[in-house]
Coordinates of C-alpha atoms in Angstrom, one line a residue:
Chain A
M121 CA 53.2 156.3 162.5
S122 CA 49.6 155.4 163.2
D123 CA 50.4 152.0 161.7
I124 CA 52.5 150.8 164.7
P125 CA 49.6 149.8 167.0
E126 CA 48.2 147.9 164.0
D127 CA 51.4 145.9 163.7
D128 CA 51.5 144.9 167.4
K129 CA 48.0 143.4 167.2
P130 CA 48.1 139.7 166.3
S131 CA 47.3 139.5 162.7
R132 CA 45.3 136.9 160.8
R133 CA 48.7 135.6 159.5
D134 CA 50.0 135.0 163.1
F135 CA 46.9 133.1 163.9
L136 CA 47.4 130.9 160.9
Y137 CA 51.0 130.2 161.8
I138 CA 50.2 129.2 165.3
T139 CA 47.2 127.0 164.4
T140 CA 49.2 125.3 161.6
G141 CA 52.1 124.7 163.9
T142 CA 49.9 123.3 166.7
F143 CA 48.0 121.0 164.3
G144 CA 51.3 119.8 163.0
A145 CA 52.8 119.1 166.4
V146 CA 49.7 117.3 167.7
G147 CA 49.5 115.3 164.5
A148 CA 53.2 114.3 164.8
A149 CA 52.8 113.3 168.4
A150 CA 49.7 111.2 167.6
M151 CA 51.7 109.5 164.9
V152 CA 54.6 108.7 167.2
W153 CA 52.5 106.8 169.7
P154 CA 51.6 103.8 167.4
L155 CA 55.3 103.7 166.5
V156 CA 56.3 103.3 170.1
D157 CA 53.3 101.3 171.4
Q158 CA 53.9 98.5 168.7
M159 CA 56.8 97.5 170.9
N160 CA 54.7 96.7 173.9
P161 CA 53.5 93.1 174.6
D162 CA 51.0 92.2 171.8
S163 CA 47.7 90.4 172.1
S164 CA 49.1 86.9 171.4
V165 CA 51.6 87.4 174.3
K166 CA 48.9 88.7 176.7
A167 CA 46.6 85.8 175.8
L168 CA 49.1 83.3 177.4
S169 CA 48.5 84.8 180.8
S170 CA 47.0 81.9 182.8
I171 CA 47.8 78.2 183.1
E172 CA 46.4 75.3 185.2
V173 CA 48.8 72.8 186.8
D174 CA 48.1 69.4 188.2
I175 CA 50.0 69.0 191.5
S176 CA 48.8 65.6 192.5
E177 CA 52.1 63.9 191.6
V178 CA 54.4 66.2 193.7
P179 CA 55.9 64.2 196.6
E180 CA 56.4 65.9 200.0
G181 CA 59.6 67.9 199.9
G182 CA 59.5 67.9 196.1
F183 CA 58.7 70.7 193.6
L184 CA 57.4 71.4 190.1
K185 CA 58.9 73.9 187.8
V186 CA 56.4 75.2 185.2
A187 CA 56.5 77.9 182.6
W188 CA 54.1 80.9 183.0
R189 CA 54.4 83.9 180.8
G190 CA 57.8 82.7 179.6
K191 CA 59.1 82.6 183.1
P192 CA 59.5 79.6 185.4
V193 CA 57.2 79.2 188.4
Y194 CA 58.3 76.9 191.3
I195 CA 55.5 75.0 193.0
R196 CA 57.0 73.5 196.1
R197 CA 55.4 71.0 198.5
R198 CA 57.1 71.7 201.8
T199 CA 57.6 69.2 204.6
T200 CA 56.3 70.0 208.1
E201 CA 59.8 70.6 209.2
E202 CA 60.4 73.2 206.5
I203 CA 57.2 75.0 207.3
I204 CA 58.2 75.2 211.0
R205 CA 61.6 76.5 210.0
A206 CA 60.1 79.1 207.6
E207 CA 57.8 80.4 210.3
S208 CA 60.4 80.4 213.1
E209 CA 62.6 82.6 210.9
D210 CA 59.9 85.2 210.5
K211 CA 61.5 87.1 213.5
E212 CA 65.0 87.2 212.0
D213 CA 66.5 90.2 210.5
L214 CA 65.2 89.9 206.9
P215 CA 66.2 92.3 204.1
D216 CA 62.6 92.4 202.9
P217 CA 60.5 91.5 206.0
Q218 CA 57.5 89.3 205.3
N219 CA 55.9 86.5 207.3
D220 CA 55.8 83.1 205.9
A221 CA 52.0 83.0 206.4
D222 CA 51.6 86.0 204.1
R223 CA 53.4 84.2 201.3
V224 CA 51.3 81.1 201.0
K225 CA 47.6 80.1 200.6
K226 CA 48.1 76.6 202.1
K227 CA 51.2 76.2 204.3
E228 CA 52.2 73.0 202.5
W229 CA 52.4 74.7 199.1
L230 CA 54.7 77.5 198.2
V231 CA 54.2 79.1 194.8
V232 CA 56.9 81.6 193.7
V233 CA 58.1 83.0 190.3
G234 CA 61.5 81.5 189.8
V235 CA 63.1 84.7 188.7
C236 CA 65.8 86.3 190.8
T237 CA 64.7 89.8 191.8
H238 CA 68.2 91.1 191.2
L239 CA 68.7 90.8 187.4
G240 CA 66.3 88.1 186.3
C241 CA 68.3 84.9 186.4
I242 CA 66.7 81.7 187.5
P243 CA 67.6 80.6 191.0
I244 CA 68.4 76.9 191.5
A245 CA 66.2 75.0 194.0
D246 CA 67.6 73.3 197.1
R247 CA 70.9 75.3 197.1
G248 CA 72.4 78.1 199.0
D249 CA 73.0 78.8 202.7
Y250 CA 69.3 78.7 203.6
D251 CA 68.4 75.5 201.7
G252 CA 65.8 77.4 199.6
W253 CA 67.1 78.8 196.3
F254 CA 70.5 80.1 195.2
C255 CA 71.0 82.4 192.2
P256 CA 74.2 81.5 190.3
C257 CA 74.5 84.8 188.5
H258 CA 75.3 87.2 191.4
G259 CA 75.0 85.0 194.5
S260 CA 71.6 85.7 196.0
H261 CA 70.4 83.2 198.7
Y262 CA 66.7 82.7 199.3
D263 CA 65.1 80.7 202.1
I264 CA 62.4 78.0 202.1
S265 CA 59.8 80.7 201.9
G266 CA 61.5 82.3 198.9
R267 CA 62.6 85.3 201.0
I268 CA 65.9 87.0 200.2
R269 CA 68.4 86.4 203.0
K270 CA 71.8 87.2 201.5
G271 CA 73.2 88.7 198.3
P272 CA 72.4 91.6 196.0
A273 CA 68.7 90.9 195.3
P274 CA 66.5 93.6 196.8
T275 CA 63.2 91.8 197.4
N276 CA 61.7 88.3 198.0
L277 CA 60.8 86.0 195.2
E278 CA 57.6 87.2 193.7
I279 CA 54.3 85.4 194.4
P280 CA 52.3 85.1 191.2
P281 CA 48.5 85.5 191.3
Y282 CA 47.2 81.9 191.8
E283 CA 44.3 79.9 193.3
F284 CA 43.5 76.3 194.1
A285 CA 41.0 75.3 191.4
S286 CA 40.7 72.0 193.3
D287 CA 42.8 70.0 195.8
T288 CA 45.1 68.8 193.0
V289 CA 45.0 71.7 190.5
I290 CA 46.5 75.2 190.8
K291 CA 45.5 77.9 188.4
I292 CA 48.3 80.5 188.0
G293 CA 47.5 83.9 186.5
Chain B
M289 CA 93.7 124.9 157.9
N290 CA 96.4 126.4 155.7
N291 CA 95.4 126.9 152.1
D292 CA 98.8 126.9 150.4
Y293 CA 97.8 124.3 148.0
E294 CA 95.0 124.8 145.6
Y295 CA 93.0 122.1 143.8
V296 CA 93.3 122.6 140.0
P297 CA 91.1 120.4 137.8
K298 CA 93.3 118.8 135.2
N299 CA 91.0 118.1 132.3
S300 CA 87.7 119.2 130.9
F301 CA 85.6 116.6 132.6
T302 CA 86.9 117.4 136.1
R303 CA 86.5 121.1 135.4
W304 CA 82.9 120.5 134.4
L305 CA 82.3 118.3 137.5
D306 CA 84.0 120.8 139.8
T307 CA 81.4 123.5 139.1
R308 CA 78.6 121.0 139.7
L309 CA 79.7 118.6 142.4
P310 CA 83.1 119.6 143.8
I311 CA 83.7 116.1 145.2
L312 CA 87.2 115.9 143.8
R313 CA 88.1 119.2 145.4
F314 CA 86.7 118.0 148.7
T315 CA 88.7 114.7 148.5
N316 CA 91.8 116.6 147.6
E317 CA 91.4 119.1 150.5
H318 CA 90.3 116.7 153.2
I319 CA 92.1 113.4 152.3
L320 CA 95.0 113.8 149.9
Q321 CA 96.4 117.3 150.8
F322 CA 95.1 117.5 154.4
P323 CA 97.8 119.1 156.5
T324 CA 98.7 116.6 159.3
P325 CA 101.2 117.1 162.1
K326 CA 104.5 115.5 161.0
N327 CA 105.2 113.9 164.4
L328 CA 102.2 111.5 164.8
N329 CA 103.2 108.1 166.2
Y330 CA 101.6 104.7 165.6
F331 CA 98.9 105.3 168.2
W332 CA 97.4 107.8 165.7
T333 CA 96.8 105.0 163.1
F334 CA 93.8 103.6 165.0
G335 CA 91.2 106.0 163.6
F336 CA 92.0 104.6 160.2
I337 CA 92.0 101.0 161.5
L338 CA 88.6 101.6 163.1
T339 CA 87.1 103.0 159.9
F340 CA 88.1 99.9 158.1
F341 CA 86.7 97.7 160.9
L342 CA 83.4 99.5 160.8
I343 CA 83.2 98.8 157.0
T344 CA 84.2 95.1 157.6
Q345 CA 81.5 94.7 160.2
I346 CA 78.8 96.3 157.9
I347 CA 79.8 94.1 154.9
T348 CA 80.0 90.8 156.8
G349 CA 76.8 91.8 158.7
V350 CA 74.8 92.5 155.6
I351 CA 75.9 89.1 154.2
L352 CA 75.1 87.2 157.4
A353 CA 71.6 88.8 157.4
M354 CA 71.0 87.1 154.0
H355 CA 71.2 83.7 155.7
Y356 CA 70.1 84.4 159.3
A357 CA 66.5 83.9 160.5
P358 CA 65.5 86.3 163.2
N359 CA 63.0 84.1 164.9
S360 CA 63.4 82.4 168.3
L361 CA 62.5 79.0 166.8
L362 CA 64.9 79.2 163.8
A363 CA 67.7 81.6 164.9
F364 CA 70.0 79.0 166.6
D365 CA 69.7 76.5 163.7
S366 CA 70.2 79.2 161.1
I367 CA 73.6 80.1 162.7
E368 CA 74.6 76.4 162.4
H369 CA 73.3 76.5 158.8
I370 CA 75.6 79.5 158.2
M371 CA 78.5 77.6 159.8
R372 CA 78.0 74.3 158.0
D373 CA 76.1 74.8 154.8
V374 CA 76.5 78.3 153.4
N375 CA 79.6 78.7 151.2
Y376 CA 82.3 80.3 153.3
G377 CA 79.6 81.0 155.9
W378 CA 82.1 80.0 158.6
L379 CA 84.6 82.6 157.4
I380 CA 82.1 85.4 157.2
R381 CA 80.6 84.6 160.6
Y382 CA 84.0 84.3 162.3
A383 CA 85.1 87.5 160.7
H384 CA 82.0 89.2 162.0
S385 CA 82.2 87.8 165.6
N386 CA 86.0 88.3 165.9
G387 CA 85.7 91.6 164.0
S388 CA 83.7 93.0 166.9
S389 CA 86.5 92.1 169.3
M390 CA 89.1 93.7 167.1
F391 CA 86.9 96.7 166.8
F392 CA 86.7 97.1 170.5
L393 CA 90.4 96.4 171.0
A394 CA 91.2 99.2 168.5
V395 CA 88.7 101.6 170.0
Y396 CA 90.2 101.1 173.5
I397 CA 93.7 101.9 172.2
H398 CA 92.2 104.9 170.4
M399 CA 90.5 106.1 173.6
F400 CA 93.6 105.6 175.8
R401 CA 95.6 107.5 173.2
G402 CA 93.2 110.4 173.5
L403 CA 93.4 110.2 177.3
Y404 CA 97.2 110.1 177.3
Y405 CA 97.8 112.9 174.9
G406 CA 94.9 115.1 176.0
S407 CA 93.1 114.9 172.7
Y408 CA 89.8 115.8 174.4
K409 CA 90.9 119.3 175.4
E410 CA 90.0 122.6 173.9
P411 CA 89.3 122.9 170.9
R412 CA 88.5 119.2 170.4
E413 CA 85.6 118.8 173.0
V414 CA 82.9 118.1 170.4
L415 CA 85.2 115.6 168.6
W416 CA 85.7 113.8 171.9
I417 CA 82.0 113.8 172.8
L418 CA 81.1 112.5 169.3
G419 CA 83.6 109.7 170.0
C420 CA 81.9 108.9 173.3
I421 CA 78.5 108.6 171.6
I422 CA 80.0 106.3 169.0
Y423 CA 81.5 104.2 171.7
F424 CA 78.2 104.0 173.6
L425 CA 76.4 103.0 170.3
M426 CA 79.1 100.4 169.7
I427 CA 78.3 98.8 173.1
V428 CA 74.6 98.8 172.3
T429 CA 75.2 97.2 168.9
A430 CA 77.6 94.6 170.2
F431 CA 75.2 93.6 172.9
M432 CA 72.2 93.2 170.5
G433 CA 74.4 91.3 168.1
Y434 CA 75.4 88.9 170.9
V435 CA 71.8 88.1 171.4
L436 CA 71.1 87.1 167.8
P437 CA 72.7 83.5 167.9
W438 CA 70.1 82.7 170.5
G439 CA 72.4 80.6 172.6
Q440 CA 72.3 80.3 176.4
M441 CA 74.7 83.3 176.9
S442 CA 72.7 85.3 174.3
Y443 CA 69.5 84.7 176.1
W444 CA 70.8 85.3 179.6
A445 CA 72.9 88.3 178.7
A446 CA 69.7 89.9 177.3
T447 CA 67.8 89.0 180.4
V448 CA 70.3 90.5 182.8
I449 CA 70.9 93.7 180.8
I450 CA 67.2 94.4 180.2
N451 CA 66.6 93.9 183.9
L452 CA 69.2 96.6 184.5
V453 CA 66.8 99.0 182.8
G454 CA 64.1 97.8 185.1
T455 CA 65.9 99.0 188.2
L456 CA 65.3 102.6 187.2
P457 CA 62.7 104.2 189.4
I458 CA 59.1 104.9 188.1
I459 CA 59.7 104.2 184.4
G460 CA 61.7 101.0 184.9
D461 CA 58.9 98.5 184.6
S462 CA 57.1 99.9 181.6
L463 CA 60.4 100.5 179.8
T464 CA 61.4 96.9 180.4
Q465 CA 58.2 95.6 178.9
L466 CA 58.6 98.0 176.0
L467 CA 62.1 96.6 175.3
L468 CA 61.1 93.0 175.8
G469 CA 57.7 93.1 173.9
G470 CA 56.5 90.6 176.5
F471 CA 57.0 89.3 180.0
A472 CA 60.4 87.7 179.3
V473 CA 63.0 87.7 176.6
D474 CA 61.3 85.9 173.7
N475 CA 60.7 86.1 169.9
P476 CA 59.5 89.8 169.9
T477 CA 62.8 90.7 171.7
L478 CA 64.9 88.9 169.2
N479 CA 63.1 90.5 166.3
R480 CA 63.5 94.0 167.5
F481 CA 67.2 93.4 168.5
F482 CA 67.9 92.2 165.0
S483 CA 66.2 95.2 163.4
L484 CA 68.2 97.6 165.6
H485 CA 71.4 95.7 165.3
Y486 CA 71.1 96.2 161.5
L487 CA 70.2 99.9 161.9
I488 CA 72.7 101.3 164.5
P489 CA 75.9 100.6 162.5
F490 CA 74.7 103.0 159.8
I491 CA 74.0 105.6 162.5
I492 CA 77.5 105.0 163.7
F493 CA 78.8 105.5 160.2
G494 CA 77.1 108.9 160.1
L495 CA 78.5 109.8 163.4
V496 CA 82.0 108.8 162.2
L497 CA 81.6 111.3 159.4
L498 CA 80.8 114.0 161.9
H499 CA 83.7 112.8 164.1
I500 CA 86.1 113.3 161.2
W501 CA 84.5 116.6 160.2
S502 CA 85.0 117.9 163.8
L503 CA 88.6 116.6 163.6
H504 CA 89.3 118.5 160.4
V505 CA 88.3 121.8 161.9
P506 CA 91.2 122.1 164.4
G507 CA 93.3 119.3 162.7
N508 CA 95.0 116.5 164.6
N509 CA 96.4 116.7 168.0
N510 CA 100.0 115.3 168.2
P511 CA 102.3 113.6 170.7
T512 CA 103.7 116.9 172.0
G513 CA 100.2 118.3 172.5
V514 CA 101.5 121.6 171.1
S515 CA 99.3 123.1 168.4
V516 CA 100.4 123.2 164.8
Q517 CA 101.9 126.6 164.1
G518 CA 102.5 126.6 160.4
K519 CA 103.5 124.7 157.3
Q520 CA 106.8 123.6 158.7
D521 CA 104.9 121.4 161.3
T522 CA 102.7 119.4 158.8
V523 CA 102.9 117.0 155.9
A524 CA 100.2 116.1 153.5
F525 CA 98.0 113.2 154.6
H526 CA 98.7 111.4 151.3
P527 CA 101.1 109.7 150.9
Y528 CA 102.7 110.2 154.3
Y529 CA 99.9 109.0 156.5
T530 CA 97.9 106.8 154.1
V531 CA 101.0 104.6 153.9
K532 CA 101.7 104.7 157.6
D533 CA 98.0 103.9 158.4
F534 CA 97.8 101.1 155.9
F535 CA 101.0 99.5 157.3
A536 CA 99.5 99.6 160.8
Y537 CA 96.2 98.3 159.5
V538 CA 97.9 95.3 157.8
V539 CA 99.8 94.5 161.1
F540 CA 96.5 94.7 163.0
L541 CA 94.9 92.4 160.4
L542 CA 97.5 89.7 161.3
L543 CA 96.0 89.6 164.8
F544 CA 92.5 89.5 163.3
C545 CA 93.5 86.6 161.0
Y546 CA 95.1 84.7 163.8
F547 CA 91.7 84.7 165.6
I548 CA 89.6 83.9 162.5
F549 CA 91.8 81.1 161.2
Y550 CA 93.5 79.6 164.2
N551 CA 91.4 80.4 167.3
P552 CA 88.0 81.6 166.2
N553 CA 86.2 80.8 169.5
A554 CA 88.9 81.9 171.9
L555 CA 87.0 85.1 172.7
G556 CA 83.6 83.6 172.8
H557 CA 81.9 81.4 175.4
P558 CA 81.1 77.7 174.9
D559 CA 77.7 78.0 176.5
N560 CA 76.6 80.0 173.5
Y561 CA 76.6 76.8 171.5
I562 CA 73.8 75.5 173.6
E563 CA 70.4 76.7 172.4
A564 CA 68.6 79.3 174.6
D565 CA 66.6 77.7 177.5
P566 CA 64.3 80.2 179.3
M567 CA 64.0 77.7 182.2
L568 CA 67.7 77.2 183.0
T569 CA 70.3 79.8 183.8
P570 CA 73.9 78.8 183.1
A571 CA 76.0 78.5 186.2
H572 CA 78.3 81.4 185.4
I573 CA 77.1 84.3 183.2
V574 CA 79.8 86.5 181.7
P575 CA 79.6 89.2 179.0
E576 CA 82.1 89.5 176.1
W577 CA 85.6 90.4 177.2
Y578 CA 85.2 94.1 176.1
L579 CA 82.4 94.7 178.5
L580 CA 83.9 92.9 181.5
P581 CA 85.1 96.0 183.3
F582 CA 81.6 97.4 183.4
Y583 CA 80.2 94.1 184.6
A584 CA 82.8 94.2 187.4
I585 CA 81.7 97.7 188.4
L586 CA 78.0 96.6 188.4
R587 CA 78.8 93.7 190.7
A588 CA 81.1 95.6 193.0
V589 CA 78.1 97.4 194.6
P590 CA 75.7 95.5 196.9
D591 CA 72.8 97.8 196.1
K592 CA 71.0 97.0 192.8
L593 CA 70.1 100.5 191.7
F594 CA 73.3 102.1 192.8
G595 CA 75.3 99.4 190.9
V596 CA 73.4 100.1 187.7
L597 CA 73.9 103.9 188.1
L598 CA 77.6 103.4 188.7
M599 CA 77.8 101.2 185.6
F600 CA 76.1 103.8 183.4
G601 CA 78.0 106.5 185.2
S602 CA 81.3 104.9 184.2
I603 CA 80.5 105.8 180.6
V604 CA 78.7 109.1 181.3
V605 CA 81.8 110.4 183.1
L606 CA 83.8 110.2 179.9
F607 CA 81.6 112.9 178.3
F608 CA 82.7 115.4 180.9
L609 CA 86.5 114.9 180.6
P610 CA 87.2 118.2 178.8
W611 CA 85.8 120.0 181.8
L612 CA 87.3 117.7 184.5
D613 CA 90.8 118.1 183.2
T614 CA 91.3 121.8 182.7
M615 CA 95.2 121.7 182.6
K616 CA 96.2 123.7 179.5
V617 CA 99.1 121.3 178.7
R618 CA 97.6 118.5 176.7
S619 CA 100.2 115.8 176.4
A620 CA 101.1 113.5 179.4
R621 CA 104.7 113.6 178.2
Y622 CA 105.1 116.9 180.1
R623 CA 102.9 115.9 183.1
P624 CA 104.8 113.5 185.3
F625 CA 102.1 113.0 187.8
Y626 CA 99.3 112.7 185.3
K627 CA 101.4 110.2 183.5
M628 CA 101.8 108.0 186.6
F629 CA 98.1 108.2 187.4
F630 CA 97.2 107.4 183.8
F631 CA 99.2 104.2 183.7
I632 CA 97.7 103.2 187.0
F633 CA 94.3 103.9 185.4
V634 CA 95.2 101.6 182.4
L635 CA 96.1 98.8 184.8
D636 CA 93.0 99.5 186.8
C637 CA 90.8 99.0 183.7
L638 CA 92.6 95.7 182.9
L639 CA 92.2 94.6 186.5
L640 CA 88.4 95.4 186.3
G641 CA 88.3 93.3 183.2
Y642 CA 89.8 90.4 185.0
L643 CA 87.5 90.8 187.9
G644 CA 84.5 90.9 185.7
A645 CA 85.1 87.3 184.8
Q646 CA 85.5 86.1 188.4
V647 CA 82.8 85.1 190.9
P648 CA 82.2 88.3 193.0
E649 CA 83.1 86.9 196.4
G650 CA 85.9 87.3 199.0
V651 CA 89.1 88.9 197.7
Y652 CA 87.6 89.4 194.2
L653 CA 84.8 91.5 195.6
L654 CA 87.2 93.6 197.6
L655 CA 89.4 94.2 194.6
S656 CA 86.4 95.1 192.5
R657 CA 85.4 97.7 195.0
V658 CA 88.9 99.2 195.2
S659 CA 89.4 99.3 191.5
T660 CA 85.9 100.7 190.9
F661 CA 86.8 103.5 193.4
Y662 CA 90.0 104.2 191.5
Y663 CA 88.2 104.3 188.2
F664 CA 85.9 107.1 189.3
A665 CA 88.5 108.8 191.5
F666 CA 90.8 109.1 188.5
F667 CA 88.2 111.2 186.7
I668 CA 86.4 113.0 189.5
L669 CA 89.2 113.6 192.0
I670 CA 92.6 113.1 190.5
M671 CA 92.0 115.0 187.2
P672 CA 90.6 118.2 188.7
A673 CA 93.2 118.1 191.5
L674 CA 96.1 117.7 189.1
S675 CA 94.7 120.5 186.9
R676 CA 95.3 122.9 189.8
L677 CA 98.4 121.4 191.5
E678 CA 100.6 119.8 188.9
R679 CA 103.6 121.8 187.5
P680 CA 104.3 120.5 184.0
N681 CA 107.8 119.9 182.8
P682 CA 109.3 122.3 180.3
M683 CA 108.0 121.7 176.9
P684 CA 108.8 122.7 173.3
I685 CA 107.2 125.8 171.9
G686 CA 106.5 124.2 168.5
I687 CA 106.5 120.8 166.9
S688 CA 109.5 121.6 164.8
N689 CA 111.5 123.2 167.6
P690 CA 113.8 121.0 169.6
A691 CA 112.8 121.0 173.2
L692 CA 116.1 121.8 174.8
E693 CA 116.7 124.9 172.8
Q694 CA 113.3 126.2 173.9
N695 CA 113.8 125.7 177.6
A696 CA 116.1 128.6 177.8
R697 CA 113.6 130.8 176.2
L698 CA 110.8 129.7 178.5
D699 CA 112.8 131.0 181.4

């Protein structure tokens, strides 16, 4: 009978079971991560992260569509009239309120990622009820500032990180 | 089930084998002699048809993989290479692409059969859930396979569907990048889709074995929904149902052959013969016909996340059927109200399919919303309500007993 307290105490064998199990579990988890992480964007994909675009040829009211990270970016040279319209619509009831001034670095140039914020289709320029962009997939309408005005998309067209390298060159990314 | 028959090895080799690997005994018990209700109708032949279509898809798929190049620069051309240069490549590819449509047609009939005759009810819940998992994996496989030809529809279907995942809160963005392997659908995406498209059918095959295993524990349901009570209610699977199933399979093959040989592109979309262009979205994106109802549900809702949740929910709800419909009577034959709502549900699914192909505006949008509501109402409101309120018609006590004779006894 005096053996019972002895049995209740963790034995050397219990310790070995637990440490072996723990080492095994941690080892397996450490092995799983490379198997999952290999699916994330690789170095060659990440290396293509910035481009420079010459915008000297774009006429007033015209636009350029360039590929950045496999997605199109619209660089639009807006007319004075379009700028005034975009700013005057700041006060309207917008689904994703944002002032036009906060979406541009120079009023004349609007740079937006041409990917619909709904499900990733490419909106067509100069279409739709607001003369900005129209997404053919599920009918989202964007205005001349790339703001969502009507349709299922939840947010405005994304502004990529960019800067004016000179008066005629934009660096995106 | 009943063990009235006994497998007796006939010669010295089979006796020797039987004590080492009793595979002939197993075949005999589970295929040849398996006791099957004697009153099964032709709707019960689709399980057999589906097994054959799974095998067809695996064989044609393995062959196509011998000629296909899973690379964004080569994929589109390698499909044309299969169509024009490879001996009988056109036949194998058309069999594979139309085979998926036939597979889904058969699975939908199989599922509606289960829904009508209450095949998901106790004791077949696990059987039903395994079937739902198989169906979900079929959708995933079909979607990935659709991306491989790298046409415009392939590319944009992949973009739209992966973006659905991105709507999930918190994990959405990182999960999207993990699936894409980049910032947009590109070569890494195509590569992994090819790998998984090759893998999942074998997982489905394994699940089909479990599906059949769980079927063979309680045995088949039958059109009356009344459980088998004894030997008088069953016949051996072979030759009675092997012959019936083969006959139905051959008739179904006629439809398959019509599509392969006379109208191979009828179920596809012409835009997929234009090579993928990441800079240009086609004017009208539609999925394959068998996914149109889900697409209609997605677009019926103005809110992005809610639309996605409803779309996934429309499949998730199927898993809970055994607990939503608690009526003990299985077959809709004896449930007049359930039968009526069931047929409205079938029409509702067809309507959703039609709406999935239309532009979601005006009357189409309104109809999508109404039919999406009915889709969920059927499962979540009507089924539990009928389980409590409906009074089933008089039904036979056993498969072999005529219904009328039994009515008197019920009273």
